[in-house]
Coordinates of C-alpha atoms in Angstrom, one line a residue:
X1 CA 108.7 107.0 100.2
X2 CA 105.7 106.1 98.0
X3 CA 105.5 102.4 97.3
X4 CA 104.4 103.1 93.8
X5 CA 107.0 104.8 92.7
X6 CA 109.1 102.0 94.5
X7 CA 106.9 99.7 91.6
X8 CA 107.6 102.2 89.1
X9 CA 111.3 102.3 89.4
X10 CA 111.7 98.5 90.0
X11 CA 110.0 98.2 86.5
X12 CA 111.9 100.6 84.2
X13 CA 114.2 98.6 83.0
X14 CA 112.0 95.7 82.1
X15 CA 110.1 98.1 80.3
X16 CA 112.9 99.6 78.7
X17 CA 114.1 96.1 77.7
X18 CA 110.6 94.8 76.6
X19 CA 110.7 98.1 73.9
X20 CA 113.4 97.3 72.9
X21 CA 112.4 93.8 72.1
X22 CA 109.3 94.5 70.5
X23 CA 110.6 97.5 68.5
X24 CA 113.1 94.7 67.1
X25 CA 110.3 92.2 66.4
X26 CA 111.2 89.7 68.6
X27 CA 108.3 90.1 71.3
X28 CA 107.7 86.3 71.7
X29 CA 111.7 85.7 72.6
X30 CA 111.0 89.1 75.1
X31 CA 108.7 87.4 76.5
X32 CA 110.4 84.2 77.0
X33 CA 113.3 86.5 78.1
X34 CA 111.4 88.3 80.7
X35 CA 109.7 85.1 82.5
X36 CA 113.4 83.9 82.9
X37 CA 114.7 87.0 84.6
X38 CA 111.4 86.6 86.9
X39 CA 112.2 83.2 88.0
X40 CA 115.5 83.7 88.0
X41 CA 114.5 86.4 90.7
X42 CA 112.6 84.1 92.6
X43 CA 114.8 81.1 93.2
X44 CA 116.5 81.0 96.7
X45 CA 117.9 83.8 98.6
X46 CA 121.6 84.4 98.2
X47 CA 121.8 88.2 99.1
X48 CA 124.7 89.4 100.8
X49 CA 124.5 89.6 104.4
X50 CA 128.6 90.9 106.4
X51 CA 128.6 92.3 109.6
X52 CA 132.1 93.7 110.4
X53 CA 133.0 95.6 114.0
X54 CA 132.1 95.2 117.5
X55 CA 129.3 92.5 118.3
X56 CA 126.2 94.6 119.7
X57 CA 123.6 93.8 121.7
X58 CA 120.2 94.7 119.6
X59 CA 117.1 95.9 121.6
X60 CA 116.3 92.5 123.5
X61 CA 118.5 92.6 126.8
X62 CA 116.8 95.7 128.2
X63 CA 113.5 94.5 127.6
X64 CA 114.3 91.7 129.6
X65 CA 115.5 93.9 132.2
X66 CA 112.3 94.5 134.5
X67 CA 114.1 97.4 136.2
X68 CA 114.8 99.3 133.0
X69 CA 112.6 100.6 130.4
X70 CA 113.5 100.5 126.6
X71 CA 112.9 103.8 124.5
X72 CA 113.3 103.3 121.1
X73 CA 113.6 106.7 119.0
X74 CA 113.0 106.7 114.9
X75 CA 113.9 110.1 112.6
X76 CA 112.9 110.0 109.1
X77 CA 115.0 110.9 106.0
X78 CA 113.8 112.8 102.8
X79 CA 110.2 113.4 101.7
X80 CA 107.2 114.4 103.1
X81 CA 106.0 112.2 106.1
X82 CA 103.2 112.3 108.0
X83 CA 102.6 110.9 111.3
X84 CA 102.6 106.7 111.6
X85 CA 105.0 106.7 108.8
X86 CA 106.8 103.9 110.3
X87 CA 103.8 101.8 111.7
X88 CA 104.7 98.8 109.4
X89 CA 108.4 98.5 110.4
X90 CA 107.6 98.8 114.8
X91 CA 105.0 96.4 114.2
X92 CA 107.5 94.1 112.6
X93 CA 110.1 94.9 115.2
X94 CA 107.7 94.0 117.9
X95 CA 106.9 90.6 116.2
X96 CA 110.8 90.3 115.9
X97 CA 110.6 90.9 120.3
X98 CA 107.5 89.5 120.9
X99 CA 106.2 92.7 122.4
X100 CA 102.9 92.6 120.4
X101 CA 100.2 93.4 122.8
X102 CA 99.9 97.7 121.2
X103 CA 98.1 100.3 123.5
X104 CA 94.8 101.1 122.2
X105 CA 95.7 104.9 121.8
X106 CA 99.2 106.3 121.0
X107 CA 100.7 109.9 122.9
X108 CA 100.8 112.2 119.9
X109 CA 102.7 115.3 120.7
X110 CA 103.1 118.8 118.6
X111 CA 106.6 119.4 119.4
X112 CA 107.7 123.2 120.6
X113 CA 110.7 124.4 121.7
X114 CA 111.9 127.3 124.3
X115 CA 114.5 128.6 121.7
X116 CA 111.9 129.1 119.1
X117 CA 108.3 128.9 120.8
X118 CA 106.6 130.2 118.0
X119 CA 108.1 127.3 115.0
X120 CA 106.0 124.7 114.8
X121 CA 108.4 121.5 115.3
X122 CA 106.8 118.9 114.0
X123 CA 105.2 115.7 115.6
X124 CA 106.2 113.0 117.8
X125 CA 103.5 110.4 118.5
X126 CA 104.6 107.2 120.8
X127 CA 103.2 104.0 120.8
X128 CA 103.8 101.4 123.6
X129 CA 104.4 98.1 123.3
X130 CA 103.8 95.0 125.2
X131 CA 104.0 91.2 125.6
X132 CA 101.4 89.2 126.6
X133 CA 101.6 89.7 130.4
X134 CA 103.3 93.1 130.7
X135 CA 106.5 92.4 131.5
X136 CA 108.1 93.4 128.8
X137 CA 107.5 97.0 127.1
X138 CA 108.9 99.1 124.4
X139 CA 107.8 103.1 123.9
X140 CA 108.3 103.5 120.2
X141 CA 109.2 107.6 119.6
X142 CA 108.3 108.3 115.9
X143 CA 109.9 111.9 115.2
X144 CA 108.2 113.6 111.7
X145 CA 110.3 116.7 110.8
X146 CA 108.4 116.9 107.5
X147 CA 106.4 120.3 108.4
X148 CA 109.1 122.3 109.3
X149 CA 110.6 121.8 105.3
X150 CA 107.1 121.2 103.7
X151 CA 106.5 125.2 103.4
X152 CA 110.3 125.8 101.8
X153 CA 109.8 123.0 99.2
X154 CA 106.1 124.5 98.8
X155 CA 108.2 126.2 96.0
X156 CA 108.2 124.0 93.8
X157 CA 104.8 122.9 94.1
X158 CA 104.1 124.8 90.5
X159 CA 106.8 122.2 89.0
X160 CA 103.6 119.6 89.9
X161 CA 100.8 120.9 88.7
X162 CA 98.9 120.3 85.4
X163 CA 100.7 123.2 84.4
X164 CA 103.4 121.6 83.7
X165 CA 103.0 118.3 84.3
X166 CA 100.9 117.2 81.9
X167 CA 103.7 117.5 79.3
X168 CA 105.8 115.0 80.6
X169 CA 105.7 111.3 80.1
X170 CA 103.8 109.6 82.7
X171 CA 106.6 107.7 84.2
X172 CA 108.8 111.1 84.1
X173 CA 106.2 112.9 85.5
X174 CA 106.2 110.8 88.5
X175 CA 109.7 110.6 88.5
X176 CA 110.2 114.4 88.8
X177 CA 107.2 114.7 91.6
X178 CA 109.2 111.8 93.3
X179 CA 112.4 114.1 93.0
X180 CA 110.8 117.4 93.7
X181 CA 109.7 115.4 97.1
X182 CA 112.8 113.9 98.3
X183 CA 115.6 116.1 96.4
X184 CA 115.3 119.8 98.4
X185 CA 115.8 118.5 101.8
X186 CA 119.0 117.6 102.0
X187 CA 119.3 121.1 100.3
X188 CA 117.2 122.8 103.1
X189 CA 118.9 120.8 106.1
X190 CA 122.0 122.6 104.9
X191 CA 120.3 126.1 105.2
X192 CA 118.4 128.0 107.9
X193 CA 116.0 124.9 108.6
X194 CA 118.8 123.1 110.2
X195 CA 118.4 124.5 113.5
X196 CA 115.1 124.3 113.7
X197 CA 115.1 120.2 112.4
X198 CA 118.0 119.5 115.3
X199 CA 115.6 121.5 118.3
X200 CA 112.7 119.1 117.1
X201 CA 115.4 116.4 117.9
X202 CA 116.1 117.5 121.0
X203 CA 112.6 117.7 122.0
X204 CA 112.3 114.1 120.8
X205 CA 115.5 113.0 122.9
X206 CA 113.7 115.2 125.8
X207 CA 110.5 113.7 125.8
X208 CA 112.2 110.4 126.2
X209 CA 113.5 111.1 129.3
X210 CA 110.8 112.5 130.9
X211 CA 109.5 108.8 132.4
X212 CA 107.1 106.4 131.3
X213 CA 103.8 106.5 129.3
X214 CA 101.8 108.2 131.9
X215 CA 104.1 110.8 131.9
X216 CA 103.5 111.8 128.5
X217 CA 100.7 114.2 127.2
X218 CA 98.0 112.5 125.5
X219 CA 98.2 114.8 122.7
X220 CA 98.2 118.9 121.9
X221 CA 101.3 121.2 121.9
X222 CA 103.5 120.9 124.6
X223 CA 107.7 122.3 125.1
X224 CA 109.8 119.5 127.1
X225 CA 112.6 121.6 129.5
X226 CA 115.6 120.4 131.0
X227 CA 114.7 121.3 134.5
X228 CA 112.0 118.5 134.4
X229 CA 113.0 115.1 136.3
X230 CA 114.9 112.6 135.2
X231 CA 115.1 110.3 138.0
X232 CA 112.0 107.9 136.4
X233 CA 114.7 107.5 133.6
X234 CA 117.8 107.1 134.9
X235 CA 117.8 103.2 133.6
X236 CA 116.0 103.5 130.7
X237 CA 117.5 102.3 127.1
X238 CA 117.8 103.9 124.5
X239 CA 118.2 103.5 121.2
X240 CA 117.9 105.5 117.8
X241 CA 116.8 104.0 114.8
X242 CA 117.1 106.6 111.7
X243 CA 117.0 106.3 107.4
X244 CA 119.2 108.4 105.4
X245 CA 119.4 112.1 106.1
X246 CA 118.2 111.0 109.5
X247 CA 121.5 109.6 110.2
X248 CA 122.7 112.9 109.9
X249 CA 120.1 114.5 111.7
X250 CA 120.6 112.0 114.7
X251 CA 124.2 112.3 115.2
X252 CA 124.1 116.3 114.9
X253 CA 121.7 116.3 116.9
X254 CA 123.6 114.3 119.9
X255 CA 126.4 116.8 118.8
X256 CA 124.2 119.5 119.2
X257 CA 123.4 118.4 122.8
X258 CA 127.2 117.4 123.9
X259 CA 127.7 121.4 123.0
X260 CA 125.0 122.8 124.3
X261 CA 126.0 120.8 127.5
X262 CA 129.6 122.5 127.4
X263 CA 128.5 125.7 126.0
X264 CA 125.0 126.6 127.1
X265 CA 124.9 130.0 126.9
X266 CA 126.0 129.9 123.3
X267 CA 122.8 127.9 122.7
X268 CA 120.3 130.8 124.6
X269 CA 118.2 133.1 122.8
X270 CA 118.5 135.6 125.2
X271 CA 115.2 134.7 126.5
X272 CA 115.6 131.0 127.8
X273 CA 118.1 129.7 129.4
X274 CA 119.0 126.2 129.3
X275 CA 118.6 125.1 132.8
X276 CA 119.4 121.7 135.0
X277 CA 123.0 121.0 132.8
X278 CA 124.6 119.0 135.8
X279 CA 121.2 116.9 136.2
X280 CA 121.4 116.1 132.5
X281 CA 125.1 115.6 132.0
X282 CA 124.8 113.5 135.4
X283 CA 121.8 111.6 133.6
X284 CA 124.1 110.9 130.2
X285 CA 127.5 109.9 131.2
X286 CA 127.4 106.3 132.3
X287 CA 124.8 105.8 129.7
X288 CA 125.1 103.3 126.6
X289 CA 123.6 104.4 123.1
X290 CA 122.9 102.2 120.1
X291 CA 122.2 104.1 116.9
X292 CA 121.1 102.0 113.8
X293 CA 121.5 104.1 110.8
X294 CA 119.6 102.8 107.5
X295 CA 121.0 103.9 104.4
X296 CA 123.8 105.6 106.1
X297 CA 124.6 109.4 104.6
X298 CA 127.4 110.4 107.2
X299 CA 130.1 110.4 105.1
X300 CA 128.5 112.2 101.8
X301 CA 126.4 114.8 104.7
X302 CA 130.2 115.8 105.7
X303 CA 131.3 117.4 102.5
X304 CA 131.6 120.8 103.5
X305 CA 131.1 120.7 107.0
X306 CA 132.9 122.3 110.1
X307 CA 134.3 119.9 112.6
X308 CA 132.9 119.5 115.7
X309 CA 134.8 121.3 118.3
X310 CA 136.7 118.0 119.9
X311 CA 137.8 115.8 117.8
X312 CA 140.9 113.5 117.3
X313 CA 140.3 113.1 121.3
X314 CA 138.9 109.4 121.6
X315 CA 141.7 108.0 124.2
X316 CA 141.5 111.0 126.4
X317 CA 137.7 110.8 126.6
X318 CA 136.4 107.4 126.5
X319 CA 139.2 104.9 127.9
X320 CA 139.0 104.7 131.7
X321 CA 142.9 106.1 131.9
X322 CA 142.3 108.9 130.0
X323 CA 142.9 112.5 131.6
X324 CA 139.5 114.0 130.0
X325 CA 138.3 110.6 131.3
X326 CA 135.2 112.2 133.7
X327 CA 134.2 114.9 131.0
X328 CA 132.7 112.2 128.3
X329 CA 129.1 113.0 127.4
X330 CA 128.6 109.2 127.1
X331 CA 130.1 106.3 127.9
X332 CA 129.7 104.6 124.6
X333 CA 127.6 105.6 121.5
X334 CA 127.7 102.6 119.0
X335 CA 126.7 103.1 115.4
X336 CA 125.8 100.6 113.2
X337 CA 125.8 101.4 109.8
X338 CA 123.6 99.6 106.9
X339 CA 124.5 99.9 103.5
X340 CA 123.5 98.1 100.3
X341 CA 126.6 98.3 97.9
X342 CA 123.7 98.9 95.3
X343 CA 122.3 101.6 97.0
X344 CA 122.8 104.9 95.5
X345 CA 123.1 107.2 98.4
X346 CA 124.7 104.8 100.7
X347 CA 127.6 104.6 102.8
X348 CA 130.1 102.5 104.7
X349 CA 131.9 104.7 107.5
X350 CA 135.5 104.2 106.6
X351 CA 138.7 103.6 109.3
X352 CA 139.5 107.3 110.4
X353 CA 136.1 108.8 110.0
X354 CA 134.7 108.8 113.4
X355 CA 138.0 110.4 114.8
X356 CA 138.7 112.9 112.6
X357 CA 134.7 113.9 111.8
X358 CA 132.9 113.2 115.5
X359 CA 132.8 114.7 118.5
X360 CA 135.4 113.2 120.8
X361 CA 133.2 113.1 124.3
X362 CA 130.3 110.7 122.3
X363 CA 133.0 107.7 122.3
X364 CA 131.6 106.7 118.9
X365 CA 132.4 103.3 117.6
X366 CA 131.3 101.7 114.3
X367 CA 129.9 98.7 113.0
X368 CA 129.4 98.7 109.3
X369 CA 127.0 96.1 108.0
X370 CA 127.1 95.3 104.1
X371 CA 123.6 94.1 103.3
X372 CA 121.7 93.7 99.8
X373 CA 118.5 94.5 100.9
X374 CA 117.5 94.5 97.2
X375 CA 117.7 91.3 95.1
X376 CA 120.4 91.3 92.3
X377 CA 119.4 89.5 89.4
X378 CA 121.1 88.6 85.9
X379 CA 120.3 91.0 83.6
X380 CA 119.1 88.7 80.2
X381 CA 123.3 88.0 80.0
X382 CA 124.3 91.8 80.4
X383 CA 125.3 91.7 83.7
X384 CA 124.0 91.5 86.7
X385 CA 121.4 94.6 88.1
X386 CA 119.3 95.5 91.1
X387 CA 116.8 98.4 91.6
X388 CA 118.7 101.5 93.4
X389 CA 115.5 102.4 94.4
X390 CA 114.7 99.7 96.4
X391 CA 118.0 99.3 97.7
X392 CA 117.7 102.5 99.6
X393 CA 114.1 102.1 101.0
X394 CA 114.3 98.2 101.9
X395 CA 115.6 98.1 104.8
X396 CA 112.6 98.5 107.3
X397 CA 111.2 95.4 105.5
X398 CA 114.0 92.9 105.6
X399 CA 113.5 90.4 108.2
X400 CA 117.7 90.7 108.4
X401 CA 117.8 93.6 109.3
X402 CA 114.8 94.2 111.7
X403 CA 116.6 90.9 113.4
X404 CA 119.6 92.6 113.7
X405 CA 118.2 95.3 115.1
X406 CA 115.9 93.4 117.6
X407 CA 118.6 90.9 118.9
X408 CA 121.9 91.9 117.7
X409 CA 125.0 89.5 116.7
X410 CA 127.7 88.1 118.7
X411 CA 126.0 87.3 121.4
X412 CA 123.6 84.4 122.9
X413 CA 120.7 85.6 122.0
X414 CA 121.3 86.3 118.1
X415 CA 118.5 85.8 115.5
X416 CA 118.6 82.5 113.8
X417 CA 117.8 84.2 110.4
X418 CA 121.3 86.4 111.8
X419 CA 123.2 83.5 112.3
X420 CA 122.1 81.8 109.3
X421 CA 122.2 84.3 107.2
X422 CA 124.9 87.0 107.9
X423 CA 129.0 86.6 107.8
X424 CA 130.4 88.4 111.2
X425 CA 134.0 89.5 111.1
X426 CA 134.6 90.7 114.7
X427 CA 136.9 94.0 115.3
X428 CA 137.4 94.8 118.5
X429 CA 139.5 98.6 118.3

């Protein structure tokens, strides 16, 4: 999202106030008022920082392991993105694992898929990077969807142009651009555009597996296949990073794969046929998958949504007595769910969800972490505020939560700030 309208929305209600003040006569007390709130604002950090579930492990332990490589893949939510959207948050994550050292020239891929060779996919462009003497590395997958909604919301372009906007307020008039941005996709994502967002996944997820960074394209349009080797990434990490409707896009898209998996011909167009399933179930089912979901939507994206086709099945799938025991997709996909309370689209993932709303054979479990990643402030004596706004984009820059990301909690080698900073209630079930 657009940091000025982040700067735009963090200062309407100041405005708002200051008119109000001034209307009333009383600018000099506004004034006085105002610089309070400011300072106020800037004294020291007491934002809210509770883990609660399993203790995870973060991104660190396999890059430490020098027979492993670590694949880190990150899906966008709503708006228009363009490639190196998320440039400032992997840079910070590699200062966070010391894996600074960045490749002079990053793989940047025009994704295509069998099912559909002639929609254009979107992009994935990969960046690798390194500490000082190599022994470390992290491939950084950055998946932009953007194109394949950016001609449906084309619609509304009209609603932008001097045409009309001219006659709004200039602070509304950004506000409804803003809106006409973000507001469609979940909209879209619901419609045709679905299918065509979760393939451009699945190429992503692909094109991960497929080796190291000589294996990858330098650039151009290229279709990843199942019937390419996986044997270069058989120990290879991964790990999915993803911001509001990308939460939903990454765990229907893992759906999406578990069922094409069991299902495949249901998944042909009649033209392709989805080849190689033993080599990529075989290449799946010990593995371990940690999912960080900023701004978490799951539970508002599953109004009005069909179930998966296993569900309710977690014991039978994912405990090591279980009779369905061998037929698990994975051996353990762990979510971990940010949410600040004062974020408007945001979600915790409540006791029950994952059973009754996700497949079975991912062996989903949850660890919801309850973070103000926007500052709350008093309010001039009405109570106490933050900006929604930036309590749904902040995440990428608070050091908290890149830590948590990068080194996990619970274990030895947790981030001080973690430590410090954040309240752990363990749950084991």
């Amino acid at each position: 999202m657009n940091r000025h309208y982040i700067k735009v929305r963090a200062h309407l209600f100041f405005l708002g106030m200051a008119g109000l003040i001034s209307i009333s006569g009383c600018a000099s007390f506004g004034k006085g008022i105002a610089e309070a709130v400011l300072e106020k604002s800037n004294e020291q950090d007491t934002r809210v920082c509770q883990v609660k579930g399993k203790a995870f492990d973060g991104i660190e332990p396999g890059l430490s392991n020098s027979a492993s490589k670590t694949k880190v893949l990150m899906v966008h939510g709503v708006g228009d993105r363009l490639p190196g959207y998320a440039t400032e948050f992997f840079e910070k994550l590699g200062g966070e694992l010391k894996v600074t050292a960045k490749q002079s020239a990053y793989r940047d891929i025009k994704l295509s898929s069998p099912l559909a060779p002639e929609k254009d996919m979107g992009n994935l462009r990969i960046t690798r990077l390194q500490n000082e003497d190599g022994s470390k590395e992290l491939l950084f997958y950055e998946l932009t969807w953007s194109e394949i909604t950016r001609r449906e919301k084309a619609l509304l372009d009209f609603d932008n142009s001097g045409e009309y906007s001219f006659r709004r307020a200039e602070v509304n008039d950004m506000m409804k651009k803003f809106s006409n941005d973000t507001g469609p996709d979940p909209i879209i994502y619901l419609g045709e555009s679905r299918k065509f967002i979760l393939m451009a996944f699945s190429q992503a997820f692909c094109w991960m597996g497929l080796g190291g960074w000589e294996d990858l394209p330098k650039s151009g349009k290229h279709t990843c296949t199942s019937d390419k080797s996986y044997e270069k990434s058989m120990n290879d990490n991964f790990v999915f990073i993803s911001h509001s409707l990308g939460s939903r896009i990454t765990i229907d898209g893992l759906q999406r794969l578990v069922s094409m998996l069991d299902e495949p011909e249901v998944h042909s167009n009649g033209v392709y046929k989805i080849k190689a399933i033993d080599r990529v179930k075989s290449f799946l089912h010990d593995r371990h998958i940690q999912i960080f979901m900023l701004s978490n939507q799951l539970p508002m994206l599953q109004l009005g949504r069909e179930l998966p086709k296993v569900t309710g099945q977690h014991a039978s799938y994912c405990e090591a007595t279980g009779e369905k025991y061998d037929l698990k997709a994975v051996k353990e996909t762990s979510i971990i769910a940010f949410s600040d309370p004062n974020d408007l689209l945001s979600y915790a993932i409540p006791y029950g969800f994952v059973d009754t709303y996700l497949d079975s054979r991912l062996c989903v479990n949850v660890t919801n972490v309850n973070i103000n990643v926007a500052k709350v402030i008093d309010a001039f004596g009405f109570g106490k505020v933050a900006n929604p706004l930036e309590a749904h984009v902040g995440y990428t820059k608070d050091d908290r939560v890149v830590a948590l990301i990068a080194k996990g909690i619970g274990n030895h080698h947790t981030s001080p700030i973690v430590k410090d900073g954040c309240q752990w209630t363990e749950i084991a079930d």
